[in-house]
PDB file of C-alpha atoms in Angstrom:
ATOM      1  CA  MET A   1     -25.050  35.484  46.489  1.00  0.00           C
ATOM      2  CA  ASN A   2     -27.820  34.227  44.190  1.00  0.00           C
ATOM      3  CA  LEU A   3     -27.367  30.460  43.664  1.00  0.00           C
ATOM      4  CA  LYS A   4     -30.544  29.979  41.652  1.00  0.00           C
ATOM      5  CA  PRO A   5     -29.955  29.155  37.998  1.00  0.00           C
ATOM      6  CA  SER A   6     -30.746  32.042  35.708  1.00  0.00           C
ATOM      7  CA  GLY A   7     -33.391  31.841  33.001  1.00  0.00           C
ATOM      8  CA  THR A   8     -30.653  31.279  30.400  1.00  0.00           C
ATOM      9  CA  ILE A   9     -28.893  28.468  32.262  1.00  0.00           C
ATOM     10  CA  VAL A  10     -32.005  26.348  32.820  1.00  0.00           C
ATOM     11  CA  PRO A  11     -32.728  25.719  29.114  1.00  0.00           C
ATOM     12  CA  ILE A  12     -29.070  24.942  28.494  1.00  0.00           C
ATOM     13  CA  LEU A  13     -28.977  22.390  31.305  1.00  0.00           C
ATOM     14  CA  PHE A  14     -32.228  20.849  30.084  1.00  0.00           C
ATOM     15  CA  ALA A  15     -30.869  20.583  26.535  1.00  0.00           C
ATOM     16  CA  ALA A  16     -27.673  18.983  27.822  1.00  0.00           C
ATOM     17  CA  PHE A  17     -29.725  16.462  29.787  1.00  0.00           C
ATOM     18  CA  LEU A  18     -31.759  15.576  26.698  1.00  0.00           C
ATOM     19  CA  CYS A  19     -28.581  15.102  24.635  1.00  0.00           C
ATOM     20  CA  ALA A  20     -27.022  12.861  27.284  1.00  0.00           C
ATOM     21  CA  SER A  21     -30.222  10.861  27.586  1.00  0.00           C
ATOM     22  CA  ALA A  22     -30.453  10.402  23.830  1.00  0.00           C
ATOM     23  CA  PHE A  23     -26.803   9.349  23.696  1.00  0.00           C
ATOM     24  CA  CYS A  24     -27.332   6.710  26.362  1.00  0.00           C
ATOM     25  CA  GLN A  25     -30.280   5.314  24.459  1.00  0.00           C
ATOM     26  CA  GLN A  26     -28.376   4.892  21.204  1.00  0.00           C
ATOM     27  CA  PRO A  27     -28.085   1.217  20.197  1.00  0.00           C
ATOM     28  CA  ALA A  28     -24.614  -0.289  20.167  1.00  0.00           C
ATOM     29  CA  PRO A  29     -23.075  -0.085  16.691  1.00  0.00           C
ATOM     30  CA  SER A  30     -23.319  -3.286  14.720  1.00  0.00           C
ATOM     31  CA  ILE A  31     -20.230  -5.137  13.581  1.00  0.00           C
ATOM     32  CA  PRO A  32     -19.696  -4.806   9.817  1.00  0.00           C
ATOM     33  CA  SER A  33     -20.247  -8.108   8.069  1.00  0.00           C
ATOM     34  CA  THR A  34     -17.507  -9.982   6.265  1.00  0.00           C
ATOM     35  CA  GLY A  35     -20.135 -11.552   4.050  1.00  0.00           C
ATOM     36  CA  PHE A  36     -19.709 -14.958   5.672  1.00  0.00           C
ATOM     37  CA  PRO A  37     -21.631 -16.211   8.741  1.00  0.00           C
ATOM     38  CA  GLY A  38     -18.712 -18.093  10.328  1.00  0.00           C
ATOM     39  CA  PRO A  39     -16.278 -15.160  10.449  1.00  0.00           C
ATOM     40  CA  ASP A  40     -19.083 -12.809  11.474  1.00  0.00           C
ATOM     41  CA  GLN A  41     -19.893 -14.995  14.477  1.00  0.00           C
ATOM     42  CA  TYR A  42     -16.200 -15.227  15.336  1.00  0.00           C
ATOM     43  CA  ARG A  43     -15.772 -11.447  15.257  1.00  0.00           C
ATOM     44  CA  ALA A  44     -18.883 -10.969  17.382  1.00  0.00           C
ATOM     45  CA  SER A  45     -17.488 -13.392  19.959  1.00  0.00           C
ATOM     46  CA  ARG A  46     -14.353 -11.246  20.290  1.00  0.00           C
ATOM     47  CA  VAL A  47     -15.974  -7.864  20.902  1.00  0.00           C
ATOM     48  CA  ALA A  48     -14.813  -7.838  24.529  1.00  0.00           C
ATOM     49  CA  ILE A  49     -11.233  -8.430  23.383  1.00  0.00           C
ATOM     50  CA  TYR A  50     -11.342  -5.709  20.749  1.00  0.00           C
ATOM     51  CA  THR A  51     -12.766  -3.148  23.192  1.00  0.00           C
ATOM     52  CA  ASP A  52     -11.075  -4.102  26.492  1.00  0.00           C
ATOM     53  CA  ASP A  53      -7.666  -5.569  25.586  1.00  0.00           C
ATOM     54  CA  PHE A  54      -7.103  -5.175  21.856  1.00  0.00           C
ATOM     55  CA  GLY A  55      -3.579  -6.542  21.872  1.00  0.00           C
ATOM     56  CA  GLU A  56      -4.481  -9.290  24.377  1.00  0.00           C
ATOM     57  CA  LEU A  57      -1.637  -8.275  26.645  1.00  0.00           C
ATOM     58  CA  SER A  58      -3.218 -10.297  29.428  1.00  0.00           C
ATOM     59  CA  ARG A  59      -2.537 -13.569  27.599  1.00  0.00           C
ATOM     60  CA  TYR A  60       1.203 -13.702  28.302  1.00  0.00           C
ATOM     61  CA  ARG A  61       1.680 -10.973  30.928  1.00  0.00           C
ATOM     62  CA  ASN A  62       2.307 -13.346  33.839  1.00  0.00           C
ATOM     63  CA  ALA A  63       4.349 -15.795  31.779  1.00  0.00           C
ATOM     64  CA  ASP A  64       6.552 -12.954  30.519  1.00  0.00           C
ATOM     65  CA  ALA A  65       7.137 -11.706  34.063  1.00  0.00           C
ATOM     66  CA  ALA A  66       8.060 -15.188  35.246  1.00  0.00           C
ATOM     67  CA  LEU A  67      10.399 -15.869  32.340  1.00  0.00           C
ATOM     68  CA  GLY A  68      13.124 -13.457  33.308  1.00  0.00           C
ATOM     69  CA  SER A  69      16.139 -12.475  31.260  1.00  0.00           C
ATOM     70  CA  PRO A  70      18.034 -14.984  29.092  1.00  0.00           C
ATOM     71  CA  ALA A  71      20.760 -16.970  30.809  1.00  0.00           C
ATOM     72  CA  PRO A  72      24.353 -16.245  29.780  1.00  0.00           C
ATOM     73  CA  GLY A  73      24.933 -17.756  26.354  1.00  0.00           C
ATOM     74  CA  GLU A  74      21.224 -18.484  25.828  1.00  0.00           C
ATOM     75  CA  ASN A  75      20.146 -18.031  22.209  1.00  0.00           C
ATOM     76  CA  ARG A  76      16.555 -17.146  23.022  1.00  0.00           C
ATOM     77  CA  VAL A  77      14.142 -17.191  20.081  1.00  0.00           C
ATOM     78  CA  VAL A  78      10.629 -15.765  20.278  1.00  0.00           C
ATOM     79  CA  PHE A  79       7.957 -16.910  17.819  1.00  0.00           C
ATOM     80  CA  VAL A  80       5.205 -14.328  17.334  1.00  0.00           C
ATOM     81  CA  GLY A  81       2.086 -14.938  15.285  1.00  0.00           C
ATOM     82  CA  ASP A  82      -1.521 -15.980  15.172  1.00  0.00           C
ATOM     83  CA  SER A  83      -3.178 -19.375  15.645  1.00  0.00           C
ATOM     84  CA  ILE A  84      -0.693 -21.106  13.343  1.00  0.00           C
ATOM     85  CA  THR A  85       2.014 -20.228  15.862  1.00  0.00           C
ATOM     86  CA  ASP A  86      -0.241 -20.522  18.900  1.00  0.00           C
ATOM     87  CA  TYR A  87      -1.112 -24.145  18.061  1.00  0.00           C
ATOM     88  CA  TRP A  88       2.499 -25.070  17.305  1.00  0.00           C
ATOM     89  CA  LYS A  89       3.880 -27.087  20.219  1.00  0.00           C
ATOM     90  CA  LEU A  90       7.432 -25.842  19.887  1.00  0.00           C
ATOM     91  CA  ALA A  91       8.854 -28.142  22.557  1.00  0.00           C
ATOM     92  CA  ASP A  92       7.801 -31.166  20.483  1.00  0.00           C
ATOM     93  CA  TYR A  93       9.553 -29.923  17.348  1.00  0.00           C
ATOM     94  CA  PHE A  94      12.544 -28.125  18.903  1.00  0.00           C
ATOM     95  CA  PRO A  95      13.312 -30.187  22.019  1.00  0.00           C
ATOM     96  CA  GLY A  96      15.657 -28.571  24.495  1.00  0.00           C
ATOM     97  CA  LYS A  97      15.774 -25.259  22.608  1.00  0.00           C
ATOM     98  CA  PRO A  98      15.038 -21.934  24.362  1.00  0.00           C
ATOM     99  CA  TYR A  99      12.240 -21.146  21.917  1.00  0.00           C
ATOM    100  CA  ILE A 100       9.353 -19.103  23.312  1.00  0.00           C
ATOM    101  CA  ASN A 101       5.878 -19.285  21.766  1.00  0.00           C
ATOM    102  CA  ARG A 102       4.027 -15.974  21.760  1.00  0.00           C
ATOM    103  CA  GLY A 103       1.349 -16.767  19.203  1.00  0.00           C
ATOM    104  CA  ILE A 104      -2.275 -15.816  19.858  1.00  0.00           C
ATOM    105  CA  ASP A 105      -5.215 -17.335  18.059  1.00  0.00           C
ATOM    106  CA  GLY A 106      -7.041 -14.913  15.760  1.00  0.00           C
ATOM    107  CA  GLN A 107      -4.556 -12.054  15.910  1.00  0.00           C
ATOM    108  CA  THR A 108      -3.614  -9.601  13.197  1.00  0.00           C
ATOM    109  CA  THR A 109      -0.364  -7.676  12.773  1.00  0.00           C
ATOM    110  CA  SER A 110      -1.978  -4.592  14.353  1.00  0.00           C
ATOM    111  CA  GLN A 111      -2.599  -6.532  17.561  1.00  0.00           C
ATOM    112  CA  MET A 112       0.914  -7.960  17.531  1.00  0.00           C
ATOM    113  CA  LEU A 113       2.322  -4.443  17.372  1.00  0.00           C
ATOM    114  CA  VAL A 114       0.337  -3.475  20.476  1.00  0.00           C
ATOM    115  CA  ARG A 115       1.987  -6.259  22.475  1.00  0.00           C
ATOM    116  CA  PHE A 116       5.385  -6.086  20.766  1.00  0.00           C
ATOM    117  CA  ARG A 117       7.153  -4.454  23.697  1.00  0.00           C
ATOM    118  CA  GLN A 118       5.768  -6.824  26.332  1.00  0.00           C
ATOM    119  CA  ASP A 119       5.966 -10.087  24.382  1.00  0.00           C
ATOM    120  CA  VAL A 120       9.134  -9.442  22.362  1.00  0.00           C
ATOM    121  CA  ILE A 121      11.351  -6.532  23.404  1.00  0.00           C
ATOM    122  CA  ASP A 122      11.094  -7.104  27.150  1.00  0.00           C
ATOM    123  CA  LEU A 123      12.006 -10.792  26.720  1.00  0.00           C
ATOM    124  CA  HIS A 124      15.395  -9.828  25.216  1.00  0.00           C
ATOM    125  CA  PRO A 125      15.494 -12.513  22.515  1.00  0.00           C
ATOM    126  CA  SER A 126      18.413 -12.919  20.165  1.00  0.00           C
ATOM    127  CA  ILE A 127      16.057 -13.752  17.310  1.00  0.00           C
ATOM    128  CA  LEU A 128      12.400 -13.095  16.494  1.00  0.00           C
ATOM    129  CA  VAL A 129      10.414 -15.252  14.084  1.00  0.00           C
ATOM    130  CA  VAL A 130       7.217 -13.631  12.799  1.00  0.00           C
ATOM    131  CA  LEU A 131       4.483 -15.586  11.033  1.00  0.00           C
ATOM    132  CA  ALA A 132       1.478 -13.319  10.509  1.00  0.00           C
ATOM    133  CA  GLY A 133      -0.837 -11.659   8.037  1.00  0.00           C
ATOM    134  CA  THR A 134      -3.402 -14.300   7.126  1.00  0.00           C
ATOM    135  CA  ASN A 135      -5.959 -12.843   9.546  1.00  0.00           C
ATOM    136  CA  ASP A 136      -5.252  -9.339   8.261  1.00  0.00           C
ATOM    137  CA  VAL A 137      -6.100 -10.488   4.752  1.00  0.00           C
ATOM    138  CA  ALA A 138      -9.302 -12.100   6.075  1.00  0.00           C
ATOM    139  CA  GLY A 139     -10.301  -8.866   7.834  1.00  0.00           C
ATOM    140  CA  VAL A 140     -10.601 -10.435  11.273  1.00  0.00           C
ATOM    141  CA  THR A 141     -10.164  -7.068  13.040  1.00  0.00           C
ATOM    142  CA  GLY A 142     -11.539  -5.072  10.119  1.00  0.00           C
ATOM    143  CA  PRO A 143     -10.617  -4.460   6.477  1.00  0.00           C
ATOM    144  CA  MET A 144      -6.869  -4.230   5.891  1.00  0.00           C
ATOM    145  CA  ARG A 145      -5.134  -3.217   2.685  1.00  0.00           C
ATOM    146  CA  ASN A 146      -1.890  -4.928   1.795  1.00  0.00           C
ATOM    147  CA  GLU A 147      -0.190  -1.570   2.264  1.00  0.00           C
ATOM    148  CA  ASP A 148      -1.412  -1.436   5.868  1.00  0.00           C
ATOM    149  CA  ILE A 149      -0.117  -4.932   6.584  1.00  0.00           C
ATOM    150  CA  GLU A 150       3.223  -4.068   5.015  1.00  0.00           C
ATOM    151  CA  ALA A 151       3.457  -0.955   7.212  1.00  0.00           C
ATOM    152  CA  ASN A 152       2.944  -3.106  10.304  1.00  0.00           C
ATOM    153  CA  TYR A 153       5.701  -5.460   9.170  1.00  0.00           C
ATOM    154  CA  ALA A 154       8.016  -2.497   8.651  1.00  0.00           C
ATOM    155  CA  SER A 155       7.217  -1.172  12.145  1.00  0.00           C
ATOM    156  CA  MET A 156       8.099  -4.537  13.674  1.00  0.00           C
ATOM    157  CA  ALA A 157      11.355  -4.584  11.742  1.00  0.00           C
ATOM    158  CA  GLU A 158      12.308  -1.096  12.896  1.00  0.00           C
ATOM    159  CA  LEU A 159      11.561  -1.927  16.532  1.00  0.00           C
ATOM    160  CA  ALA A 160      13.546  -5.148  16.309  1.00  0.00           C
ATOM    161  CA  ARG A 161      16.507  -3.358  14.732  1.00  0.00           C
ATOM    162  CA  LEU A 162      16.462  -0.671  17.428  1.00  0.00           C
ATOM    163  CA  HIS A 163      16.701  -3.367  20.102  1.00  0.00           C
ATOM    164  CA  ARG A 164      19.290  -5.473  18.266  1.00  0.00           C
ATOM    165  CA  ILE A 165      16.956  -8.414  17.698  1.00  0.00           C
ATOM    166  CA  ARG A 166      17.685 -10.421  14.570  1.00  0.00           C
ATOM    167  CA  LEU A 167      14.491 -10.788  12.618  1.00  0.00           C
ATOM    168  CA  VAL A 168      13.071 -13.633  10.546  1.00  0.00           C
ATOM    169  CA  PHE A 169       9.963 -12.805   8.520  1.00  0.00           C
ATOM    170  CA  SER A 170       7.980 -15.847   7.386  1.00  0.00           C
ATOM    171  CA  SER A 171       5.860 -16.087   4.286  1.00  0.00           C
ATOM    172  CA  LEU A 172       2.117 -16.407   4.626  1.00  0.00           C
ATOM    173  CA  LEU A 173       0.942 -19.979   4.112  1.00  0.00           C
ATOM    174  CA  PRO A 174      -1.438 -20.924   1.312  1.00  0.00           C
ATOM    175  CA  VAL A 175      -4.948 -22.126   2.148  1.00  0.00           C
ATOM    176  CA  ASN A 176      -7.241 -24.674   0.546  1.00  0.00           C
ATOM    177  CA  ASN A 177     -10.963 -25.343   0.142  1.00  0.00           C
ATOM    178  CA  ASN A 178     -10.894 -29.116   0.142  1.00  0.00           C
ATOM    179  CA  THR A 179     -13.519 -29.403   2.886  1.00  0.00           C
ATOM    180  CA  GLU A 180     -16.840 -27.664   3.448  1.00  0.00           C
ATOM    181  CA  ASP A 181     -15.522 -25.969   6.590  1.00  0.00           C
ATOM    182  CA  ALA A 182     -12.516 -24.648   4.686  1.00  0.00           C
ATOM    183  CA  LYS A 183     -14.484 -22.792   2.025  1.00  0.00           C
ATOM    184  CA  GLU A 184     -15.109 -19.649   4.077  1.00  0.00           C
ATOM    185  CA  SER A 185     -11.502 -19.362   5.197  1.00  0.00           C
ATOM    186  CA  PHE A 186     -10.374 -19.886   1.621  1.00  0.00           C
ATOM    187  CA  ALA A 187     -12.740 -17.270   0.186  1.00  0.00           C
ATOM    188  CA  LEU A 188     -11.567 -14.660   2.714  1.00  0.00           C
ATOM    189  CA  ARG A 189      -7.906 -15.154   1.764  1.00  0.00           C
ATOM    190  CA  PRO A 190      -7.518 -14.531  -1.983  1.00  0.00           C
ATOM    191  CA  ARG A 191      -4.461 -16.235  -3.409  1.00  0.00           C
ATOM    192  CA  GLU A 192      -3.348 -13.117  -5.262  1.00  0.00           C
ATOM    193  CA  ARG A 193      -3.182 -11.132  -2.020  1.00  0.00           C
ATOM    194  CA  ILE A 194      -1.131 -13.829  -0.298  1.00  0.00           C
ATOM    195  CA  LEU A 195       1.259 -13.987  -3.254  1.00  0.00           C
ATOM    196  CA  ALA A 196       1.584 -10.196  -3.343  1.00  0.00           C
ATOM    197  CA  LEU A 197       2.329  -9.990   0.370  1.00  0.00           C
ATOM    198  CA  ASN A 198       4.888 -12.779   0.181  1.00  0.00           C
ATOM    199  CA  ALA A 199       6.620 -11.031  -2.699  1.00  0.00           C
ATOM    200  CA  TRP A 200       6.721  -7.803  -0.687  1.00  0.00           C
ATOM    201  CA  ILE A 201       8.027  -9.539   2.458  1.00  0.00           C
ATOM    202  CA  LYS A 202      10.771 -11.304   0.509  1.00  0.00           C
ATOM    203  CA  ASP A 203      11.814  -8.058  -1.183  1.00  0.00           C
ATOM    204  CA  TYR A 204      11.740  -6.152   2.122  1.00  0.00           C
ATOM    205  CA  CYS A 205      13.958  -8.771   3.747  1.00  0.00           C
ATOM    206  CA  THR A 206      16.436  -8.598   0.878  1.00  0.00           C
ATOM    207  CA  LYS A 207      16.630  -4.810   0.998  1.00  0.00           C
ATOM    208  CA  ASN A 208      16.878  -4.605   4.787  1.00  0.00           C
ATOM    209  CA  GLY A 209      19.203  -7.482   5.634  1.00  0.00           C
ATOM    210  CA  LEU A 210      16.552  -9.723   7.185  1.00  0.00           C
ATOM    211  CA  VAL A 211      15.997 -13.464   6.837  1.00  0.00           C
ATOM    212  CA  TYR A 212      13.049 -14.544   4.689  1.00  0.00           C
ATOM    213  CA  LEU A 213      11.537 -17.868   5.757  1.00  0.00           C
ATOM    214  CA  ASP A 214       9.674 -19.409   2.821  1.00  0.00           C
ATOM    215  CA  TYR A 215       7.113 -21.829   4.186  1.00  0.00           C
ATOM    216  CA  PHE A 216       4.809 -21.240   1.236  1.00  0.00           C
ATOM    217  CA  SER A 217       6.904 -23.050  -1.372  1.00  0.00           C
ATOM    218  CA  ALA A 218       7.279 -26.102   0.853  1.00  0.00           C
ATOM    219  CA  VAL A 219       3.583 -26.624   1.549  1.00  0.00           C
ATOM    220  CA  VAL A 220       1.843 -25.481  -1.650  1.00  0.00           C
ATOM    221  CA  ASP A 221       0.393 -27.937  -4.175  1.00  0.00           C
ATOM    222  CA  ASP A 222       0.319 -27.717  -7.970  1.00  0.00           C
ATOM    223  CA  LYS A 223      -2.941 -25.728  -7.798  1.00  0.00           C
ATOM    224  CA  GLY A 224      -1.482 -23.047  -5.560  1.00  0.00           C
ATOM    225  CA  MET A 225      -3.277 -24.311  -2.468  1.00  0.00           C
ATOM    226  CA  LEU A 226      -2.135 -25.747   0.861  1.00  0.00           C
ATOM    227  CA  LYS A 227      -1.462 -29.451   0.358  1.00  0.00           C
ATOM    228  CA  ARG A 228      -4.461 -31.417   1.514  1.00  0.00           C
ATOM    229  CA  ASP A 229      -2.523 -33.858   3.683  1.00  0.00           C
ATOM    230  CA  LEU A 230      -0.823 -31.012   5.599  1.00  0.00           C
ATOM    231  CA  SER A 231      -4.009 -29.463   7.031  1.00  0.00           C
ATOM    232  CA  ASP A 232      -7.264 -30.765   8.433  1.00  0.00           C
ATOM    233  CA  ASP A 233      -9.189 -27.508   8.051  1.00  0.00           C
ATOM    234  CA  GLY A 234      -7.563 -25.873   5.035  1.00  0.00           C
ATOM    235  CA  LEU A 235      -5.923 -23.121   7.076  1.00  0.00           C
ATOM    236  CA  HIS A 236      -3.872 -24.516   9.979  1.00  0.00           C
ATOM    237  CA  PRO A 237      -1.034 -26.993   9.524  1.00  0.00           C
ATOM    238  CA  ASN A 238      -1.509 -30.376  11.139  1.00  0.00           C
ATOM    239  CA  ALA A 239       1.333 -32.411  12.645  1.00  0.00           C
ATOM    240  CA  SER A 240       2.589 -33.291   9.160  1.00  0.00           C
ATOM    241  CA  GLY A 241       2.579 -29.626   8.191  1.00  0.00           C
ATOM    242  CA  TYR A 242       4.508 -28.541  11.261  1.00  0.00           C
ATOM    243  CA  LYS A 243       6.973 -31.380  10.634  1.00  0.00           C
ATOM    244  CA  ILE A 244       7.826 -29.749   7.305  1.00  0.00           C
ATOM    245  CA  MET A 245       7.945 -26.242   8.758  1.00  0.00           C
ATOM    246  CA  ALA A 246      10.189 -27.006  11.741  1.00  0.00           C
ATOM    247  CA  PRO A 247      13.474 -27.678   9.884  1.00  0.00           C
ATOM    248  CA  LEU A 248      12.847 -24.652   7.682  1.00  0.00           C
ATOM    249  CA  ALA A 249      12.460 -22.496  10.777  1.00  0.00           C
ATOM    250  CA  GLU A 250      15.579 -24.019  12.318  1.00  0.00           C
ATOM    251  CA  LYS A 251      17.578 -23.285   9.188  1.00  0.00           C
ATOM    252  CA  ALA A 252      16.327 -19.695   9.096  1.00  0.00           C
ATOM    253  CA  ILE A 253      17.202 -19.171  12.762  1.00  0.00           C
ATOM    254  CA  ALA A 254      20.733 -20.449  12.138  1.00  0.00           C
ATOM    255  CA  SER A 255      21.255 -18.510   8.902  1.00  0.00           C
ATOM    256  CA  LYS A 256      22.588 -15.031   8.280  1.00  0.00           C
ATOM    257  CA  PRO A 257      20.770 -12.600   5.978  1.00  0.00           C
TER     258      PRO A 257
END
C-alpha cells in the first residue's frame, strides 16, 4: 500500500496549515465601546465571565446544593436580580424570614435566564421576586432592545408558572446624576426607556395574573430621578433606600395578583 501523500493531497494539506496558522495569529476581537470609559473598563474586566461562565452559575452553586428543599410549611422566597439585589442584606430587613438572595452584581436578564433553573427552580421557592433590567438598558452584556428585555421577562414568567412559583416582577428603579460618578450610569439609562419598560412590566403582570412591585414611584423625585438621599452613587439604593423598598417587597410577597 502506498502511504505517501499524492501530489494533490500535499497542496491541500499545506493550504490547510496556512489557514490554521493565519487563524491562530488573528488578534482577539475588541469589545465594542459603550461610549463611556467607566463602563468600557467594567466590561473588559468581565471578559472571563462572559466567555467561561456567562450566567455565573459558579457563584451560588455550592450554596444552592447546601440549602436543600424547603421545610414543611416554609414560605421560601427567592430574590433574583443584579447588584441592587446582591447588595441588599435581606436578613437585616426581613429578620427571621426564609428569604434567599440570588442577586449577582452586573447581571442582565439574559444571564439570569441562564441560571434560572439552578438558582430558582431547583430551590423550590413559593415566591420569586425579580428586580432586573437596568443593566440590560445600559448594555452591560451588549446592546439590548426593550423588546429583548421584555422577552426575557416573559420567559422567566413562563418558567415560573410551569413550576408553580408565584412571581413578583419589580419595576426598574430611577437613576440620578447628582454626583460626578453618577453621570455615566445616568447617561446609559435613559429615563424614557425605564418608563417604557416599567409600563410594559405592569401591563404584563395585569394580563398574566402576576404581582407588580412598584419601587419606582416610592423612590423617584419631582424631576423623575432617584431621590438624592436614597443613593450614594445615583444607581444603587443606600440603607435609606432599602428601608423604603423592604415593606413594599413584603406587601407584594403577601399579596395576591
